[in-house]
PDB file of C-alpha atoms and ligand atoms in Angstrom:
ATOM      1  CA  MET A 200     -61.139-182.000 121.439  1.00 93.00           C
ATOM      2  CA  SER A 201     -62.655-178.511 121.636  1.00 97.00           C
ATOM      3  CA  GLU A 202     -65.595-177.893 123.960  1.00 97.00           C
ATOM      4  CA  PHE A 203     -67.705-177.103 120.915  1.00 97.00           C
ATOM      5  CA  THR A 204     -66.870-180.439 119.286  1.00 97.00           C
ATOM      6  CA  GLU A 205     -67.701-182.174 122.555  1.00 97.00           C
ATOM      7  CA  ALA A 206     -71.092-180.468 122.628  1.00 98.00           C
ATOM      8  CA  MET A 207     -71.727-181.422 118.991  1.00 98.00           C
ATOM      9  CA  ARG A 208     -70.940-185.041 119.820  1.00 97.00           C
ATOM     10  CA  PHE A 209     -73.068-185.020 122.963  1.00 98.00           C
ATOM     11  CA  ARG A 210     -76.137-183.660 121.161  1.00 98.00           C
ATOM     12  CA  HIS A 211     -78.517-186.233 119.776  1.00 98.00           C
ATOM     13  CA  ALA A 212     -82.134-185.981 118.777  1.00 98.00           C
ATOM     14  CA  CYS A 213     -83.206-187.404 122.113  1.00 98.00           C
ATOM     15  CA  LYS A 214     -86.343-189.539 121.864  1.00 97.00           C
ATOM     16  CA  ARG A 215     -86.890-190.424 125.525  1.00 97.00           C
ATOM     17  CA  PHE A 216     -86.330-188.118 128.468  1.00 98.00           C
ATOM     18  CA  ARG A 217     -86.111-189.127 132.096  1.00 98.00           C
ATOM     19  CA  ASP A 218     -88.328-187.494 134.704  1.00 98.00           C
ATOM     20  CA  GLU A 219     -86.019-184.658 135.727  1.00 98.00           C
ATOM     21  CA  LYS A 220     -86.563-180.921 135.385  1.00 98.00           C
ATOM     22  CA  ILE A 221     -84.000-178.515 133.964  1.00 98.00           C
ATOM     23  CA  PRO A 222     -83.127-175.925 136.633  1.00 98.00           C
ATOM     24  CA  GLN A 223     -84.607-172.514 135.825  1.00 98.00           C
ATOM     25  CA  GLU A 224     -81.208-170.738 135.522  1.00 98.00           C
ATOM     26  CA  GLN A 225     -79.995-173.321 133.042  1.00 98.00           C
ATOM     27  CA  PHE A 226     -83.094-173.073 130.903  1.00 98.00           C
ATOM     28  CA  ASP A 227     -82.794-169.285 130.979  1.00 98.00           C
ATOM     29  CA  GLU A 228     -79.251-169.691 129.656  1.00 98.00           C
ATOM     30  CA  ILE A 229     -80.582-171.827 126.793  1.00 99.00           C
ATOM     31  CA  LEU A 230     -83.092-169.086 125.980  1.00 99.00           C
ATOM     32  CA  GLU A 231     -80.204-166.644 126.024  1.00 98.00           C
ATOM     33  CA  PHE A 232     -78.427-168.740 123.347  1.00 98.00           C
ATOM     34  CA  GLY A 233     -81.523-168.234 121.205  1.00 98.00           C
ATOM     35  CA  ARG A 234     -81.737-164.538 121.969  1.00 98.00           C
ATOM     36  CA  MET A 235     -78.112-163.996 120.971  1.00 98.00           C
ATOM     37  CA  SER A 236     -78.484-165.818 117.649  1.00 98.00           C
ATOM     38  CA  PRO A 237     -77.897-164.017 114.376  1.00 98.00           C
ATOM     39  CA  SER A 238     -80.825-163.147 112.124  1.00 98.00           C
ATOM     40  CA  SER A 239     -81.089-161.613 108.690  1.00 98.00           C
ATOM     41  CA  PHE A 240     -80.950-157.801 108.971  1.00 98.00           C
ATOM     42  CA  GLY A 241     -80.998-158.346 112.756  1.00 98.00           C
ATOM     43  CA  MET A 242     -84.789-158.671 112.718  1.00 98.00           C
ATOM     44  CA  GLU A 243     -84.993-161.381 115.425  1.00 98.00           C
ATOM     45  CA  PRO A 244     -88.371-162.545 114.132  1.00 98.00           C
ATOM     46  CA  TRP A 245     -88.603-165.334 116.701  1.00 98.00           C
ATOM     47  CA  ARG A 246     -90.748-165.577 119.810  1.00 98.00           C
ATOM     48  CA  PHE A 247     -90.098-168.326 122.332  1.00 98.00           C
ATOM     49  CA  ILE A 248     -93.096-169.973 123.984  1.00 98.00           C
ATOM     50  CA  VAL A 249     -91.961-172.130 126.893  1.00 98.00           C
ATOM     51  CA  VAL A 250     -94.387-174.918 127.747  1.00 98.00           C
ATOM     52  CA  THR A 251     -93.927-176.663 131.095  1.00 98.00           C
ATOM     53  CA  ASP A 252     -97.584-177.226 131.945  1.00 98.00           C
ATOM     54  CA  ASP A 253     -98.273-180.975 131.842  1.00 98.00           C
ATOM     55  CA  ALA A 254    -101.901-180.534 130.832  1.00 98.00           C
ATOM     56  CA  LEU A 255    -100.952-178.359 127.864  1.00 98.00           C
ATOM     57  CA  LYS A 256     -98.205-180.780 126.817  1.00 98.00           C
ATOM     58  CA  ALA A 257    -100.738-183.619 126.964  1.00 98.00           C
ATOM     59  CA  ARG A 258    -103.080-181.692 124.660  1.00 98.00           C
ATOM     60  CA  MET A 259    -100.213-180.974 122.265  1.00 98.00           C
ATOM     61  CA  ARG A 260     -98.947-184.539 122.004  1.00 98.00           C
ATOM     62  CA  PRO A 261    -101.694-185.910 119.702  1.00 98.00           C
ATOM     63  CA  LEU A 262    -101.084-182.912 117.401  1.00 98.00           C
ATOM     64  CA  CYS A 263     -97.382-183.820 117.291  1.00 98.00           C
ATOM     65  CA  TRP A 264     -97.552-187.326 115.861  1.00 98.00           C
ATOM     66  CA  ASN A 265     -98.032-188.581 119.406  1.00 98.00           C
ATOM     67  CA  GLN A 266     -94.290-188.256 120.033  1.00 98.00           C
ATOM     68  CA  ALA A 267     -93.251-189.157 123.580  1.00 98.00           C
ATOM     69  CA  GLN A 268     -90.797-186.237 123.782  1.00 98.00           C
ATOM     70  CA  ILE A 269     -93.708-183.794 123.919  1.00 98.00           C
ATOM     71  CA  THR A 270     -94.933-184.992 127.295  1.00 98.00           C
ATOM     72  CA  GLU A 271     -91.730-186.500 128.695  1.00 98.00           C
ATOM     73  CA  CYS A 272     -89.456-183.496 128.224  1.00 98.00           C
ATOM     74  CA  SER A 273     -88.790-180.980 130.950  1.00 98.00           C
ATOM     75  CA  HIS A 274     -89.359-177.879 128.804  1.00 98.00           C
ATOM     76  CA  LEU A 275     -91.103-177.868 125.436  1.00 98.00           C
ATOM     77  CA  LEU A 276     -90.077-174.841 123.439  1.00 99.00           C
ATOM     78  CA  VAL A 277     -92.379-173.634 120.701  1.00 99.00           C
ATOM     79  CA  ILE A 278     -90.432-171.375 118.376  1.00 99.00           C
ATOM     80  CA  ALA A 279     -92.917-169.038 116.792  1.00 98.00           C
ATOM     81  CA  ALA A 280     -92.203-166.548 114.037  1.00 98.00           C
ATOM     82  CA  ASP A 281     -93.555-163.017 113.831  1.00 98.00           C
ATOM     83  CA  ASN A 282     -94.616-162.528 110.223  1.00 98.00           C
ATOM     84  CA  GLU A 283     -96.057-159.028 110.466  1.00 98.00           C
ATOM     85  CA  SER A 284     -93.526-156.967 112.393  1.00 98.00           C
ATOM     86  CA  VAL A 285     -90.935-157.741 109.727  1.00 98.00           C
ATOM     87  CA  LEU A 286     -92.946-156.267 106.857  1.00 98.00           C
ATOM     88  CA  PRO A 287     -91.200-153.293 105.214  1.00 98.00           C
ATOM     89  CA  GLY A 288     -92.558-149.997 106.488  1.00 97.00           C
ATOM     90  CA  SER A 289     -93.474-151.301 109.951  1.00 98.00           C
ATOM     91  CA  ASP A 290     -92.561-149.434 113.125  1.00 98.00           C
ATOM     92  CA  TYR A 291     -90.779-152.580 114.291  1.00 98.00           C
ATOM     93  CA  VAL A 292     -88.416-152.631 111.307  1.00 98.00           C
ATOM     94  CA  GLU A 293     -87.604-148.971 111.870  1.00 97.00           C
ATOM     95  CA  ARG A 294     -86.990-149.585 115.569  1.00 97.00           C
ATOM     96  CA  MET A 295     -84.672-152.512 114.851  1.00 97.00           C
ATOM     97  CA  PHE A 296     -82.510-150.370 112.572  1.00 97.00           C
ATOM     98  CA  LYS A 297     -82.736-147.266 114.779  1.00 96.00           C
ATOM     99  CA  ARG A 298     -81.305-149.083 117.808  1.00 96.00           C
ATOM    100  CA  ARG A 299     -77.981-149.272 115.972  1.00 95.00           C
ATOM    101  CA  GLY A 300     -77.656-145.536 116.594  1.00 96.00           C
ATOM    102  CA  LEU A 301     -77.185-144.690 112.938  1.00 93.00           C
ATOM    103  CA  PRO A 302     -77.194-141.171 111.601  1.00 96.00           C
ATOM    104  CA  GLN A 303     -80.545-140.300 109.921  1.00 96.00           C
ATOM    105  CA  GLU A 304     -79.125-140.646 106.410  1.00 97.00           C
ATOM    106  CA  ALA A 305     -77.732-144.134 107.089  1.00 96.00           C
ATOM    107  CA  LEU A 306     -80.990-145.159 108.753  1.00 97.00           C
ATOM    108  CA  GLU A 307     -82.970-144.113 105.695  1.00 97.00           C
ATOM    109  CA  HIS A 308     -80.518-145.974 103.468  1.00 97.00           C
ATOM    110  CA  TYR A 309     -80.937-149.198 105.497  1.00 96.00           C
ATOM    111  CA  LEU A 310     -84.719-148.904 105.461  1.00 98.00           C
ATOM    112  CA  GLU A 311     -84.646-148.463 101.700  1.00 98.00           C
ATOM    113  CA  VAL A 312     -82.305-151.436 101.193  1.00 98.00           C
ATOM    114  CA  TYR A 313     -84.542-153.573 103.419  1.00 98.00           C
ATOM    115  CA  LYS A 314     -87.677-152.510 101.558  1.00 98.00           C
ATOM    116  CA  ASN A 315     -86.146-153.112  98.117  1.00 98.00           C
ATOM    117  CA  HIS A 316     -84.720-156.474  99.128  1.00 98.00           C
ATOM    118  CA  MET A 317     -87.713-157.847 101.030  1.00 98.00           C
ATOM    119  CA  THR A 318     -90.744-156.493  99.149  1.00 98.00           C
ATOM    120  CA  PRO A 319     -90.386-158.761  96.093  1.00 97.00           C
ATOM    121  CA  ARG A 320     -89.563-161.706  98.369  1.00 97.00           C
ATOM    122  CA  PHE A 321     -92.547-161.171 100.671  1.00 98.00           C
ATOM    123  CA  HIS A 322     -95.103-161.855  97.924  1.00 98.00           C
ATOM    124  CA  SER A 323     -97.270-164.116 100.081  1.00 98.00           C
ATOM    125  CA  ARG A 324     -97.716-165.085 103.701  1.00 98.00           C
ATOM    126  CA  GLU A 325     -95.998-168.393 102.881  1.00 98.00           C
ATOM    127  CA  ALA A 326     -92.993-166.515 101.521  1.00 98.00           C
ATOM    128  CA  VAL A 327     -92.778-164.398 104.662  1.00 98.00           C
ATOM    129  CA  GLU A 328     -92.959-167.524 106.806  1.00 98.00           C
ATOM    130  CA  ALA A 329     -90.266-169.229 104.712  1.00 98.00           C
ATOM    131  CA  TRP A 330     -87.946-166.344 105.621  1.00 98.00           C
ATOM    132  CA  THR A 331     -88.900-165.910 109.280  1.00 98.00           C
ATOM    133  CA  HIS A 332     -88.782-169.654 109.887  1.00 98.00           C
ATOM    134  CA  LYS A 333     -85.241-169.855 108.521  1.00 98.00           C
ATOM    135  CA  GLN A 334     -84.183-167.403 111.205  1.00 98.00           C
ATOM    136  CA  CYS A 335     -85.983-169.467 113.859  1.00 98.00           C
ATOM    137  CA  TYR A 336     -84.016-172.559 112.853  1.00 99.00           C
ATOM    138  CA  ILE A 337     -80.744-170.737 113.476  1.00 98.00           C
ATOM    139  CA  ALA A 338     -81.890-169.862 117.001  1.00 99.00           C
ATOM    140  CA  ALA A 339     -83.009-173.483 117.500  1.00 99.00           C
ATOM    141  CA  ALA A 340     -79.620-174.834 116.422  1.00 98.00           C
ATOM    142  CA  ASN A 341     -77.784-172.559 118.831  1.00 98.00           C
ATOM    143  CA  MET A 342     -80.105-173.489 121.672  1.00 99.00           C
ATOM    144  CA  MET A 343     -79.646-177.214 121.032  1.00 99.00           C
ATOM    145  CA  THR A 344     -75.856-177.104 120.789  1.00 98.00           C
ATOM    146  CA  GLY A 345     -75.732-174.640 123.682  1.00 98.00           C
ATOM    147  CA  ALA A 346     -77.887-176.966 125.764  1.00 98.00           C
ATOM    148  CA  ALA A 347     -75.534-179.824 124.898  1.00 98.00           C
ATOM    149  CA  SER A 348     -72.635-177.756 126.256  1.00 98.00           C
ATOM    150  CA  LEU A 349     -74.552-177.788 129.568  1.00 98.00           C
ATOM    151  CA  ARG A 350     -75.112-181.557 129.178  1.00 98.00           C
ATOM    152  CA  ILE A 351     -78.792-180.967 128.525  1.00 98.00           C
ATOM    153  CA  ASP A 352     -80.536-182.951 125.812  1.00 98.00           C
ATOM    154  CA  SER A 353     -82.921-181.808 123.147  1.00 98.00           C
ATOM    155  CA  CYS A 354     -84.971-182.958 120.203  1.00 98.00           C
ATOM    156  CA  PRO A 355     -85.953-180.736 117.293  1.00 98.00           C
ATOM    157  CA  ILE A 356     -89.512-181.517 116.232  1.00 98.00           C
ATOM    158  CA  GLU A 357     -91.009-180.760 112.863  1.00 98.00           C
ATOM    159  CA  GLY A 358     -93.475-183.610 113.113  1.00 98.00           C
ATOM    160  CA  PHE A 359     -96.578-181.669 114.149  1.00 98.00           C
ATOM    161  CA  GLU A 360     -99.816-180.422 112.659  1.00 98.00           C
ATOM    162  CA  LYS A 361     -98.972-176.767 112.282  1.00 98.00           C
ATOM    163  CA  ALA A 362    -102.463-175.280 111.992  1.00 98.00           C
ATOM    164  CA  GLU A 363    -103.758-177.352 114.883  1.00 98.00           C
ATOM    165  CA  VAL A 364    -100.867-176.461 117.178  1.00 98.00           C
ATOM    166  CA  GLU A 365    -101.302-172.789 116.289  1.00 98.00           C
ATOM    167  CA  ARG A 366    -105.011-173.062 117.084  1.00 98.00           C
ATOM    168  CA  LEU A 367    -104.414-174.810 120.403  1.00 98.00           C
ATOM    169  CA  LEU A 368    -101.896-172.155 121.456  1.00 98.00           C
ATOM    170  CA  ALA A 369    -104.292-169.443 120.266  1.00 98.00           C
ATOM    171  CA  LEU A 370    -101.495-167.698 118.396  1.00 98.00           C
ATOM    172  CA  GLU A 371    -102.332-164.265 117.016  1.00 97.00           C
ATOM    173  CA  LYS A 372    -102.569-164.183 113.247  1.00 97.00           C
ATOM    174  CA  ALA A 373     -99.150-162.544 112.874  1.00 98.00           C
ATOM    175  CA  PHE A 374     -97.485-165.610 114.350  1.00 98.00           C
ATOM    176  CA  SER A 375     -96.736-169.068 112.985  1.00 98.00           C
ATOM    177  CA  VAL A 376     -95.061-172.053 114.560  1.00 98.00           C
ATOM    178  CA  ALA A 377     -91.682-172.695 112.915  1.00 98.00           C
ATOM    179  CA  LEU A 378     -90.657-175.725 114.969  1.00 98.00           C
ATOM    180  CA  LEU A 379     -90.706-177.223 118.434  1.00 98.00           C
ATOM    181  CA  VAL A 380     -87.703-178.221 120.504  1.00 99.00           C
ATOM    182  CA  ALA A 381     -88.034-180.533 123.487  1.00 98.00           C
ATOM    183  CA  PHE A 382     -85.399-180.134 126.209  1.00 99.00           C
ATOM    184  CA  GLY A 383     -84.595-182.430 129.114  1.00 98.00           C
ATOM    185  CA  PHE A 384     -82.281-185.205 130.209  1.00 98.00           C
ATOM    186  CA  ARG A 385     -81.750-188.443 128.293  1.00 98.00           C
ATOM    187  CA  LEU A 386     -83.283-191.620 129.647  1.00 98.00           C
ATOM    188  CA  ASP A 387     -80.942-193.962 127.741  1.00 94.00           C
ATOM    189  CA  GLU A 388     -77.477-193.938 126.228  1.00 94.00           C
ATOM    190  CA  GLN A 389     -77.665-192.342 122.801  1.00 93.00           C
ATOM    191  CA  PRO A 390     -76.779-194.290 119.628  1.00 93.00           C
ATOM    192  CA  SER A 391     -73.833-193.247 117.473  1.00 93.00           C
ATOM    193  CA  HIS A 392     -74.329-190.452 114.997  1.00 96.00           C
ATOM    194  CA  HIS A 393     -74.766-191.366 111.356  1.00 97.00           C
ATOM    195  CA  ARG A 394     -73.217-188.750 109.104  1.00 98.00           C
ATOM    196  CA  LEU A 395     -71.973-188.641 105.531  1.00 98.00           C
ATOM    197  CA  PRO A 396     -68.191-188.224 105.268  1.00 98.00           C
ATOM    198  CA  LEU A 397     -66.877-184.736 104.518  1.00 98.00           C
ATOM    199  CA  ASP A 398     -65.803-185.886 101.045  1.00 98.00           C
ATOM    200  CA  ALA A 399     -69.418-186.549 100.166  1.00 98.00           C
ATOM    201  CA  ILE A 400     -70.673-183.117 101.166  1.00 98.00           C
ATOM    202  CA  VAL A 401     -67.792-180.726 100.569  1.00 98.00           C
ATOM    203  CA  GLU A 402     -66.857-179.376  97.179  1.00 98.00           C
ATOM    204  CA  ARG A 403     -63.634-177.396  97.012  1.00 98.00           C
ATOM    205  CA  ARG A 404     -63.029-174.950  94.190  1.00 98.00           C
TER     206      ARG A 404
HETATM  207  C1  LIG B  27     -85.832-179.609 111.487  1.00 61.22           C
HETATM  208  C2  LIG B  27     -85.794-180.942 112.138  1.00 61.22           C
HETATM  209  C3  LIG B  27     -86.961-181.599 112.450  1.00 61.22           C
HETATM  210  C4  LIG B  27     -86.943-182.825 113.111  1.00 61.22           C
HETATM  211  N1  LIG B  27     -88.116-183.391 113.515  1.00 61.22           N
HETATM  212  C5  LIG B  27     -88.074-184.495 114.289  1.00 61.22           C
HETATM  213  C6  LIG B  27     -89.260-185.018 114.866  1.00 61.22           C
HETATM  214  O1  LIG B  27     -90.364-184.549 114.639  1.00 61.22           O
HETATM  215  N2  LIG B  27     -89.137-186.098 115.658  1.00 61.22           N
HETATM  216  C7  LIG B  27     -87.935-186.683 115.944  1.00 61.22           C
HETATM  217  O2  LIG B  27     -87.896-187.646 116.704  1.00 61.22           O
HETATM  218  N3  LIG B  27     -86.790-186.206 115.394  1.00 61.22           N
HETATM  219  C8  LIG B  27     -86.835-185.128 114.604  1.00 61.22           C
HETATM  220  N4  LIG B  27     -85.669-184.620 114.093  1.00 61.22           N
HETATM  221  C9  LIG B  27     -84.388-185.263 114.435  1.00 61.22           C
HETATM  222  C10 LIG B  27     -83.663-185.886 113.249  1.00 61.22           C
HETATM  223  O3  LIG B  27     -84.323-187.058 112.853  1.00 61.22           O
HETATM  224  C11 LIG B  27     -82.221-186.137 113.685  1.00 61.22           C
HETATM  225  O4  LIG B  27     -81.621-184.901 113.954  1.00 61.22           O
HETATM  226  C12 LIG B  27     -81.402-186.861 112.620  1.00 61.22           C
HETATM  227  O5  LIG B  27     -81.922-188.141 112.378  1.00 61.22           O
HETATM  228  C13 LIG B  27     -79.940-187.009 113.045  1.00 61.22           C
HETATM  229  O6  LIG B  27     -79.857-187.619 114.315  1.00 61.22           O
HETATM  230  P1  LIG B  27     -79.081-186.902 115.511  1.00 61.22           P
HETATM  231  O7  LIG B  27     -79.626-185.509 115.613  1.00 61.22           O
HETATM  232  O8  LIG B  27     -79.403-187.708 116.725  1.00 61.22           O
HETATM  233  O9  LIG B  27     -77.659-186.925 115.169  1.00 61.22           O
HETATM  234  C14 LIG B  27     -85.704-183.418 113.412  1.00 61.22           C
HETATM  235  C15 LIG B  27     -84.517-182.761 113.057  1.00 61.22           C
HETATM  236  C16 LIG B  27     -84.563-181.536 112.458  1.00 61.22           C
HETATM  237  C17 LIG B  27     -83.270-180.831 112.157  1.00 61.22           C
END
């Protein structure tokens, strides 16, 4: 079995964590898995807010369907999206293309393609968030599977009151919370995975 398959099998949405902290270097490696994730046009619209403060976790828990993972995990990661830097015409967008070291003409071409592609899609704040949050989920997936490769557990959490969590964290208006991921070490053995068979989800043409 490949190491990747092993990590996929190890990973479960862990509901209960034991009282053990993830060593700093290992958590930094998990953050690195997020940092290295792909994003559309390479915009990296994610920002990672690492919550380890027990008092803050305790205030977050009632806003997150009172889920035990929020307070029991070692590190609670809030994946926030930046919904303003990515707007066509911003300095950020230009910087993200410029770092590729493109000749001026190619840079202008990329900026134009980005503007023409994104402007009609970014017709509302919700539409911008739909796009930035998709990128955040890719980073989350890599961090969870990457953590599993280190035998560290995780739970993705969409069960939270978005506006209230954003208010509690005093996020600037550019930012929105895409999802939370709790990381730590499992308290119990994990149940078997339930998955549809490949035949049910794959169509070959
Ligand atoms: C985007 C997303 C949001 C989720 N939100 C929650 C959540 O709020 N609480 C929870 O306990 N599990 C949550 N889950 C976990 C799923 O229920 C779980 O992944 C699924 O049932 C399959 O189980 P497994 O991951 O253990 O194989 C979420 C999963 C995803 C992908």
